[in-house]
Structures are given as structure tokens and as C-alpha cells.
Backbone as a ProteinNet text record, in pm:
[ID]
protein_1_A
[PRIMARY]
MPITPATEANSSSNGTSPAILLELVDEQGSTIGTAEKLAAHQAPGQLHRAFSVFLFDEQGRLLLQRRAAGKYHSPGVWSNTCCGHPYPGESPFAAAARRTYEELGVSPSLLAEAGTVRYNHPDPASGLVEQEFNHLFVGMAQSSLRPDPEEVGETAFVSPGELASLQDSAVFSAWFTTVLDAARPAIRELTGSAGGW
[TERTIARY]
-7069.1	-6953.5	-6850.7	-6792.8	-6674.7	-6568.5	-6491.7	-6388.2	-6247.7	-6188.8	-6057.9	-5950	-5837.6	-5718.4	-5753.7	-5792	-5833.2	-5950.8	-6056.1	-6199.8	-6184.2	-6112	-6106.5	-6029.7	-5926.9	-5850.8	-5929.6	-6048	-6126.6	-6260.2	-6282.4	-6400.7	-6384.1	-6486	-6472.4	-6560.8	-6505.3	-6587.3	-6656	-6616.5	-6691.5	-6789.4	-6841.6	-6949	-6921.1	-6786.3	-6736.7	-6701	-6715.3	-6659.7	-6524.4	-6430.2	-6305	-6271.3	-6156.9	-6121.3	-6119.6	-6174.8	-6155.1	-6025.2	-5937	-5803	-5824.1	-5759.3	-5748.6	-5605.1	-5582.2	-5446.4	-5407	-5293.5	-5229.8	-5141.1	-5151.2	-5078.3	-5000.9	-4876.8	-4815	-4878	-4838.5	-4894.9	-4899.4	-4820.4	-4829.9	-4919.8	-4991.8	-5072.4	-5030.5	-4896.2	-4828.3	-4860.4	-4883.6	-4920.3	-4808	-4802	-4704.7	-4740	-4859.7	-4898.7	-5040.4	-5085.5	-5256.8	-5268.8	-5391	-5462.6	-5578.3	-5635.2	-5771.7	-5865.1	-5985.5	-6069.1	-6096.3	-6137.1	-6186.1	-6060.2	-5953.3	-5831.4	-5779.2	-5786	-5744.6	-5810.5	-5955.2	-6037.9	-6034	-5963.8	-5963.4	-5865.7	-5868.7	-5802.8	-5646.3	-5562.1	-5585.9	-5604.3	-5631.6	-5646.9	-5529.2	-5515.4	-5415.1	-5436.2	-5349.7	-5387.9	-5409.5	-5522.3	-5558.2	-5634.9	-5640.2	-5686.6	-5846.4	-5920.8	-6063.8	-6100.1	-6253.7	-6297.7	-6424.2	-6454.6	-6603.8	-6658.7	-6780.2	-6849.7	-6975.1	-6991.4	-7091.8	-7158.8	-7271.7	-7354.3	-7455.5	-7497.8	-7603.4	-7697.5	-7829.3	-7928.5	-7919.8	-8016.2	-7995.1	-8039.3	-8112.1	-8140.8	-8022.8	-7923.7	-7811.6	-7816.7	-7908.5	-7931.5	-7832	-7776.5	-7684.1	-7756	-7713.8	-7770.5	-7700	-7777.6	-7735.7	-7785.7	-7714.2	-7783.1	-7755.9	-7862.9	-7848.3	-7809	-7704	-7635.1	-7736.1	-7734.7	-7818.3	-7800.7	-7895.4	-7889.6	-7809.4	-7786.3	-7711.9	-7577.1	-7528.9	-7367.9	-7304.6	-7178.5	-7085.7	-7026.5	-7032.4	-6953.6	-7054.7	-7067.6	-7160.3	-7291.1	-7379	-7490.4	-7601.6	-7690.8	-7815	-7791	-7657.7	-7642	-7638.2	-7643.3	-7659.1	-7517	-7484	-7365	-7369.1	-7252.3	-7238.9	-7295.5	-7304.4	-7369.7	-7309.9	-7189.9	-7116.2	-6985.1	-6942.9	-6800.7	-6754	-6602.2	-6574.2	-6423.1	-6368.4	-6238.4	-6200.2	-6086.9	-6057.4	-5992.4	-6014.5	-5938.3	-5797.3	-5694.8	-5549.5	-5531.9	-5464	-5448.3	-5566.2	-5659.3	-5769.6	-5775.6	-5796.2	-5790.7	-5899.9	-5895.6	-5985	-6109.3	-6095.2	-6196.2	-6272.1	-6214.9	-6305.3	-6357.5	-6311	-6355.3	-6495.4	-6495.8	-6590.6	-6729.2	-6698.7	-6789	-6844.2	-6775.8	-6824.8	-6905	-6857.7	-6950.9	-7073.4	-7071.2	-7190	-7290.8	-7252.9	-7330.6	-7391.8	-7298.2	-7332.2	-7437.6	-7413.3	-7485.4	-7607.3	-7615.3	-7742.7	-7795.9	-7742.7	-7784.5	-7797.5	-7692.8	-7684.2	-7543.7	-7529.6	-7394.9	-7385.6	-7300	-7289.3	-7270.1	-7373.5	-7339.7	-7222.3	-7165.8	-7031.6	-6972.6	-6847.5	-6777.6	-6633.6	-6589.2	-6470.8	-6404.4	-6255.1	-6186.3	-6188	-6177.3	-6199.6	-6099.1	-6005	-5885.5	-5883.1	-5792.9	-5789.5	-5776.5	-5810.2	-5810	-5756.4	-5691.1	-5651.7	-5709.8	-5761.5	-5824.6	-5801.9	-5845.7	-5842.4	-5966.7	-6092	-6198.1	-6245.1	-6239.4	-6301.3	-6446	-6503.9	-6654.6	-6683.3	-6745.3	-6776.8	-6875.1	-6963	-7060.3	-6981	-6895.3	-6842.1	-6701.5	-6641.7	-6494.5	-6390	-6453	-6366.9	-6304	-6184.6	-6136.3	-6107.4	-6152.1	-6125.2	-5994.1	-5881.2	-5755.1	-5758.5	-5792	-5808.1	-5727.8	-5682.9	-5630	-5728.5	-5832.9	-5947.7	-5952	-5984.7	-5996.4	-6133.7	-6155.9	-6292.3	-6328	-6456.2	-6510	-6653.3	-6683.8	-6810.4	-6873	-7012.3	-7067.4	-7212.5	-7278.1	-7417.4	-7489.3	-7613	-7692.7	-7830.7	-7834.8	-7951.6	-8041.2	-8020.2	-8115.4	-8170	-8278.6	-8346.6	-8247.9	-8269	-8170.7	-8261.6	-8178	-8222.7	-8132.9	-8147.4	-8063.3	-8058.8	-7928.4	-7930.9	-7967.8	-8080	-8117.2	-8022.3	-7925.1	-7820.1	-7717.8	-7711.9	-7617.5	-7686.2	-7794.4	-7864.7	-7991.4	-8015.2	-8155.1	-8240.3	-8195.5	-8274.6	-8194	-8241.1	-8177.3	-8257.8	-8192.3	-8257.3	-8176.3	-8245.1	-8171.3	-8197.9	-8091.5	-8123.6	-8040.1	-8093.5	-8038.1	-7942.5	-7856	-7767.8	-7861.3	-7978.4	-8062.9	-8117.3	-8159.6	-8216.5	-8104.1	-7996.6	-7887.3	-7859.9	-7858.6	-7837.4	-7943.3	-8069.4	-8179.3	-8154.4	-8121.3	-8117.9	-8004.2	-7892.9	-7780.7	-7817.3	-7920.4	-7944	-8038.7	-8096.9	-8195.3	-8151.7	-8046.8	-8008.7	-7872.7	-7827.1	-7680.1	-7628.9	-7494.5	-7414.9	-7291.2	-7247.7	-7114.7	-7007.7	-6903	-6790.9	-6726.5	-6704.3	-6616.3	-6697.5	-6829.9	-6895.9	-6861.3	-6856.8	-6833.5	-6679.9	-6594.9	-6455.5	-6455.1	-6518.3	-6508.8	-6594.2	-6710	-6785.5	-6706.1	-6641.9	-6571	-6443.7	-6388.9	-6263.4	-6328.7	-6434.1	-6513.9	-6548.7	-6590.6	-6674.1	-6613	-6504.6	-6444.5	-6496.6	-6475.4	-6522.5	-6675.3	-6743.7	-6890.4	-6936.8	-6893.1	-6932.6	-6882.6	-6790.2	-6755.9	-6876.3	-6897.4	-7011.9	-7140	-7185.7	-7329.3	-7344	-7232.1	-7230.7	-7253.3	-7222.9	-7230.2	-7384.4	-7467.6	-7628.2	-7659.3	-7607.9	-7632.3	-7614.8	-7539.5	-7528.4	-7423.2	-7364.8	-7265.1	-7143.4
4051.3	4093.4	4124.8	4247.4	4260.2	4158	4114.5	4024.6	4105.4	4074.3	4151.4	4035.1	4063.6	3949.5	3888.4	3978.8	3929.5	3851.3	3877.6	3823.2	3700.4	3691.7	3578.4	3465.5	3514.4	3419.8	3353.4	3418.7	3381.9	3323.5	3301	3232.3	3099.5	3034.3	2886.8	2885.3	2803.1	2784.1	2653.1	2559.4	2422.7	2407.6	2513.1	2498.8	2474.3	2431.3	2423.2	2555.3	2559	2681.8	2660.5	2742.8	2741.3	2799.6	2754.8	2808.9	2967.5	3037.2	3192.5	3232	3291.2	3333.6	3493	3520.1	3665.2	3698	3838.7	3888.7	3894.2	3844.9	3856.2	3985.6	4059.5	4191	4210.4	4289.2	4326.3	4448.8	4492.8	4605.8	4725.5	4763	4873.7	4856.6	4732.5	4703.2	4655.1	4613.9	4568.1	4433.5	4373.7	4233	4141.4	4021.8	3941.1	3790	3764.4	3629.3	3631.9	3499.9	3474.8	3356.7	3352.5	3238	3205	3099.7	3056.7	3141.4	3174.1	3247.4	3208	3093.4	3042.4	3019.4	2971.8	2974.9	3098.2	3195.6	3323.6	3384.7	3336.5	3379.9	3288	3174	3096.6	3144.2	3144.3	3173.9	3137.7	3220.7	3370	3461.7	3411.7	3496.2	3538.9	3563.6	3617.7	3740.2	3840.3	3981	3984.5	4018.4	4029.6	4161.2	4180.2	4300.3	4289.4	4384.4	4392.8	4535	4554.8	4689.2	4690.5	4833.1	4834	4968.9	4939.4	5054	5127.9	5234.9	5319.5	5383.6	5361.2	5441.2	5527.1	5635.8	5714.3	5753.7	5798.9	5839.4	5991.3	6062.7	6202.8	6272	6200.1	6249.8	6244	6184.9	6158.9	6044.1	5950.2	5832.8	5725.4	5647.4	5534.5	5411.8	5344.4	5228.9	5095.5	5049.7	4909.1	4791.4	4681.5	4545.5	4468	4381.1	4270.1	4135.2	4079.8	3976.7	3859.5	3793.1	3673.1	3554.9	3487.5	3377	3270.8	3252	3143.9	3160.7	3280.1	3301.3	3236.2	3190.9	3120.6	3200.6	3331.6	3427	3538.6	3554.7	3648.1	3673.2	3547.1	3550.1	3635.4	3693.7	3739.5	3893.6	3915.4	4056	4176.9	4287.7	4420.5	4460.6	4525.9	4588.5	4702.7	4754.5	4858.4	4814.6	4915.9	4867.1	4749.1	4736.6	4626.1	4602.5	4485	4486.9	4343.3	4320.3	4223.7	4215.4	4126.3	4109.6	4112	4200.2	4192.7	4059.9	4021.3	3910.9	3951.8	3856.1	3895.4	3954.6	4086.5	4152.5	4242.1	4251	4338	4455.7	4571.1	4687.9	4693.3	4751.5	4759	4836	4935.8	5024	4952.8	4861.4	4767.3	4668.6	4614.5	4512.1	4564.9	4690.6	4746.3	4787.6	4828.1	4842	4710	4616	4494.5	4420	4413.7	4338.7	4426.2	4575.1	4637	4593.4	4587.8	4540.5	4396.3	4323.2	4161.8	4144	4214.9	4201	4284.1	4403.9	4485.1	4519.2	4485.6	4523.4	4673.8	4735.3	4886	4922.7	5009.4	5069.5	5212.4	5228.1	5360.5	5485.9	5598.3	5696.6	5773.2	5751.3	5831.5	5704.1	5713.9	5602.5	5673.1	5720.4	5777	5694.8	5700.8	5643.6	5734.7	5665.6	5730.2	5681.4	5636.2	5579.3	5427.6	5395.8	5259.5	5243.9	5125	5090.6	4951.8	4920.2	4796.6	4759.6	4627.2	4591.7	4419.6	4387.4	4233	4230.9	4174.2	4154.6	3997.2	3907.3	3785.8	3801.1	3704.6	3678.7	3571.7	3617.4	3515.9	3402	3427.5	3320.8	3208.3	3255.8	3146.4	3122.6	3186.4	3173	3208.9	3280.8	3321.1	3459.2	3492.9	3627.2	3711.1	3838.6	3941.9	4018.2	3965.7	4037	4121.4	4240.9	4305.2	4424.8	4450.5	4591.3	4628.7	4729.8	4752.4	4908.8	4880.2	5002.8	5062.2	5186.9	5239	5325	5323.9	5390.4	5453	5559.2	5624	5672.6	5678.4	5703	5737.6	5732.9	5744.4	5646.8	5612.3	5505.5	5578.9	5594.1	5675.4	5613.2	5464.3	5389.5	5277.8	5216.3	5087.2	4982.5	4930.9	4817	4678.1	4587.4	4464.7	4372.1	4351.8	4255.6	4102.4	4047.3	3898.9	3836.2	3759.1	3707.2	3594.8	3556.6	3461.3	3543.4	3672.1	3750.8	3841.7	3902.7	4006.2	3975.3	3976.8	3932.2	4053.1	4162	4293.1	4401.1	4522.5	4660	4742.3	4865.5	5003.5	5112.5	5216.6	5339.2	5428.2	5443.7	5520	5650	5723.9	5851.8	5807.8	5906.5	5880.7	5845.7	5905.6	5871.7	5723.7	5687.8	5569.8	5457	5486.1	5392.2	5359	5473.4	5465.5	5369	5388.9	5305.7	5161.8	5150	5018.2	4930.3	5016.3	4943.6	4908.2	4969.3	4946.6	4803.2	4775.4	4655.9	4540.3	4566.9	4455.3	4427.9	4313.6	4278.1	4338.5	4372.9	4427.7	4346.2	4351.3	4273.3	4329.5	4246.6	4269.6	4410.7	4422.1	4520.7	4643.9	4655.1	4762	4905.8	4907.5	5030.6	5071.3	4986.5	5030	5099.8	5012.1	5089.2	5206.3	5226.6	5332.8	5455.9	5440.3	5547.1	5594.8	5490.8	5539.8	5608.7	5580.1	5648.3	5780.8	5798.9	5928.9	6076.9	6099	6209.7	6225.5	6109.7	6126.2	6122.6	6052.5	6038.8	6205.2	6261.8	6409.1	6500.8	6493.2	6558	6530.2	6395.1	6365.9	6418	6414.8	6434.3	6568.3	6645.3	6784	6769.4	6886.9	6896.4	6884	6925.2	6910.9	6765.7	6676.5	6531.8	6455.4	6513.8	6445.6	6335.3	6302	6191.8	6220.1
-2510.3	-2435.3	-2541.4	-2529.2	-2621.9	-2596.4	-2708	-2691	-2700.3	-2582.1	-2570.7	-2542	-2536.6	-2504.1	-2376.1	-2279.2	-2143.6	-2148	-2200.4	-2207.4	-2280.5	-2392.1	-2470.2	-2392	-2322.1	-2241.7	-2136.9	-2095.3	-1985.4	-2036.6	-2163.2	-2199.8	-2241.8	-2276.3	-2300.8	-2440.8	-2536.7	-2662.7	-2670.5	-2556.5	-2552.9	-2475.9	-2407.8	-2309.7	-2176	-2143.4	-2001.6	-1942.5	-1821.3	-1751.5	-1698	-1746.8	-1731.8	-1578.9	-1527	-1392.3	-1419.3	-1315.6	-1319.1	-1244.1	-1309.5	-1264.4	-1208.2	-1114.5	-1048.9	-1075.7	-1068.9	-1053.3	-910.4	-893.4	-751.6	-768.7	-660.2	-652	-538.6	-536.4	-404.4	-349.3	-229.7	-163	-238.4	-358	-419.5	-554.7	-549.1	-671.9	-800.6	-789.8	-898.8	-916.9	-1038.9	-1066.9	-1035.8	-960.6	-928	-978.8	-1010.5	-1053.4	-1073.9	-1072.8	-1092.3	-980.3	-949	-864.4	-915.7	-884.7	-913.3	-821.8	-840.8	-778.3	-630.3	-625.3	-479.8	-402.8	-450.4	-377	-327.8	-410.8	-357.6	-236.6	-224.3	-108	17.7	9.7	120.7	209.2	323.7	442.3	434.1	457	499.2	392.5	266.4	164	96.2	-52.5	-115.3	-182.5	-171.6	-204.8	-355.6	-412.7	-543.7	-588.3	-724.7	-771.5	-775.6	-744.7	-749.5	-776.5	-784.3	-833.5	-768.2	-717.7	-671.7	-748.8	-782.4	-850.7	-773.9	-762.3	-707.6	-801.4	-856.5	-956.5	-874	-941	-889.5	-968.2	-943.1	-1041.8	-1036.1	-1123	-1127.5	-999.1	-918	-779.1	-668.5	-695.5	-629.6	-526.1	-553.7	-488.4	-539	-442.2	-484	-502.7	-608	-655.3	-574.5	-494.8	-423	-479.9	-454.2	-490.1	-371.6	-367	-265.3	-369.2	-309.8	-397.8	-390.7	-502.6	-509.7	-415.8	-368.6	-261.6	-300.9	-444.8	-471.1	-501	-461.8	-479.2	-370.4	-403.3	-321.6	-218	-222.4	-137.8	-116.1	3.5	58.8	1.1	2.5	-59.6	32.7	-70.9	1.6	97	70.4	158.4	54.9	114.4	35	20.9	-75.3	-135.6	-210.5	-246.7	-354.7	-480.4	-595.3	-703.5	-781	-788.2	-855.5	-786.9	-771.2	-748.5	-811.8	-820.9	-887.1	-905	-997.4	-1030	-1165.9	-1220.1	-1363.5	-1398.6	-1504.2	-1562.6	-1553.8	-1554.2	-1587.6	-1706.5	-1707.6	-1816.9	-1860.5	-1785.9	-1826.2	-1729.7	-1785.6	-1690.3	-1586.3	-1461.8	-1381.6	-1448.5	-1523.2	-1566	-1662.6	-1754.6	-1853.2	-1786.4	-1673.4	-1589.2	-1514.1	-1456.6	-1392.6	-1482.1	-1609.8	-1695.6	-1757.9	-1771.3	-1815.7	-1704.6	-1594.7	-1484.8	-1449.7	-1454.7	-1441.9	-1524.9	-1662.3	-1769	-1739	-1722.6	-1700.1	-1578.9	-1480.2	-1353.8	-1348.7	-1404.6	-1370.1	-1520	-1627.7	-1757.7	-1796.8	-1721.4	-1768.9	-1790.7	-1868.9	-1904.7	-1834.9	-1751.7	-1681.5	-1812	-1765.9	-1869.8	-1841.4	-1707.6	-1682.3	-1574.5	-1600.5	-1514	-1478.4	-1367.8	-1331.6	-1226.3	-1233.1	-1119.9	-988.6	-892.6	-764.5	-667.2	-722.8	-623.1	-599.3	-501.1	-442.1	-307.5	-270.9	-129.7	-102.6	12.2	14.8	159.4	162.6	292.7	306.4	423	468.8	545.9	475.1	537.6	533.8	652.5	663.9	641.1	577.4	588.3	683.2	799	904.7	868.3	767.2	730.4	655	560.5	466.2	516.2	588.2	619	509.7	397.9	291.6	335.7	276.5	316.6	185.8	209.3	100.9	123.7	60.5	61.6	-70.1	-72.5	-196.9	-186.8	-324.8	-370.1	-456.7	-419.3	-484.8	-553.7	-695.8	-764.6	-756.3	-724.6	-695.2	-819.4	-843.7	-953.6	-915.5	-958.6	-932.9	-1077.6	-1083.4	-1212	-1197.2	-1316.1	-1320.7	-1390.8	-1350.6	-1406.9	-1456.3	-1583.2	-1633	-1735.2	-1728.1	-1813.8	-1737.6	-1768.9	-1677.9	-1666.4	-1538.2	-1504.6	-1560.3	-1588.7	-1608.6	-1545.8	-1411.5	-1324.4	-1370.7	-1371.3	-1386.2	-1261	-1250	-1108	-1066.1	-1149.2	-1076.8	-1014.9	-1041.9	-981.5	-853.5	-905.1	-821.4	-765	-629.7	-573.9	-594.4	-563.5	-552.8	-567.8	-607.6	-635.7	-561.5	-523.8	-467.8	-481.7	-525.9	-516.1	-364.6	-298.9	-165.9	-147.2	-73.6	-23	101.2	141.5	250.7	378.4	407.3	520.6	505	383	349.7	377.4	330.3	355.6	497.9	575.7	728.9	776.5	740.9	794.4	760.4	624	577.6	661.7	665.4	761.9	888.7	950.3	1080.9	1085.6	963.4	982.7	879.2	782.5	692.5	704.1	659.1	652.7	518	525.7	418.8	410.8	292.3	276.1	370.4	380.8	480.4	430.3	295.2	252.7	231.8	234.9	189.3	252.4	390.3	462.9	416.2	415.9	372.9	243.2	134.8	2.2	-27	65.3	44.4	110	224.3	288.4	198.1	129	44.9	-76.4	-118.7	-262.4	-214.8	-71.7	-51.1	-112.1	-101.3	-175.2	-321.9	-397.6	-550.2	-554.7	-452.8	-466	-443.7	-335.8	-306.1	-438	-512.3	-610.8	-736	-731.6	-842.3	-810.2	-678.6	-641.7	-593.4	-545.1	-512.5	-341	-289.3	-143.7	-76.2	-166.4	-122.6	-128.3	-174.9	-170.1	-60.1	48.4	176.8	188	87.9	83.6	156.9
[MASK]
+++++++++++++++++++++++++++++++++++++++++++++++++++++++++++++++++++++++++++++++++++++++++++++++++++++++++++++++++++++++++++++++++++++++++++++++++++++++++++++++++++++++++++++++++++++++++++++++++++++

């Protein structure tokens, strides 16, 4: 992983895991402070910066991931390609590219900003709350995936029809529909009107 001031401040040289800090933001997305990751997600939740990535293959199919069963938040559910939180001081774009590589072992061949969305989604299973100001990104995945099994349980490239069928039979993250709907204009621009998104 490239070392930047943000990633250096959030890495440990002595083998211990430091507390992961998130950027707290106001309703306009301006940084107002930091909070430890788990504390920020405990009810009622603290509004913090996040990102969501939607990558597509050359056939216009969306890359989904099923979150690993061992994750403390929303384990075992399907979600968009990648999502997470920038480190304090890290740009959302850099964080999105970093985490896509860390989780899926792929660097997007194209990654473009697709707007922001603010939401409040409680997770019924864990009691944690997603109070997020989310930066959206769309792009292309044109190389082989190498998922980290501690992060990702399964991956699938799906067409709009296959996604609809999967949503009828599988559990998705609480935020998935919100971020997908917010990103749709940019997704349509990327995949073309024939893609069906």
C-alpha cells in the first residue's frame, strides 16, 4: 500500500492494531472531527465520511461482493463492489482505490466520481447504525480478482436482471439500494443505455 500522510498515521509499525479513526462530518460533508470506527457506528450513530464503489466488466455487469462471515458489521450479506471509510485526511477517491485493491486485489482501470448521498440505515442484525455522508464512484474492473478471504466471502458479476433475482433470494446490506439508486445516473453514463441500469 502506498504510504501517504493519512495511511502512515493509520498504520502500526509494532504489529499492534491501532484504533481506526473515521472523519466526522456535518450535513454539508465538511470535516468536524474524528471518532473511533465502532463508536461511530453505535446507535444512534455519528455522521461520518464513507465511500461506495461500483465496478463493471466489459459486458456491463456489476461486480458484487458478499461480505466475509467474520466481519463485525453486516457479515455474510451481499453488497456493492467495495465500500468503506477514508482515513482522516485521506481523499475519498484515494480511499476507494486503496480499499478496492485491499479487498478484491484489483485496481480499477477507470474510476470516476459519481456524486454523494447521505443516509441513516440501522442494521437490524447487529444494532449498528450507518449514519454516512457517502462519496460514490463508478468504474471498470478489467483484471482478475484476488479477493481477501477475511474481507470477501464471494464475488459475482451480475446483469440488472440477475441482480433483481438475487435480491429476491439473498440478503443485501442495509445501504445497498440507497447507494445503487444514487449512483444510477453515473452507472448509466458508464455502461450505456443498452446496459439496462
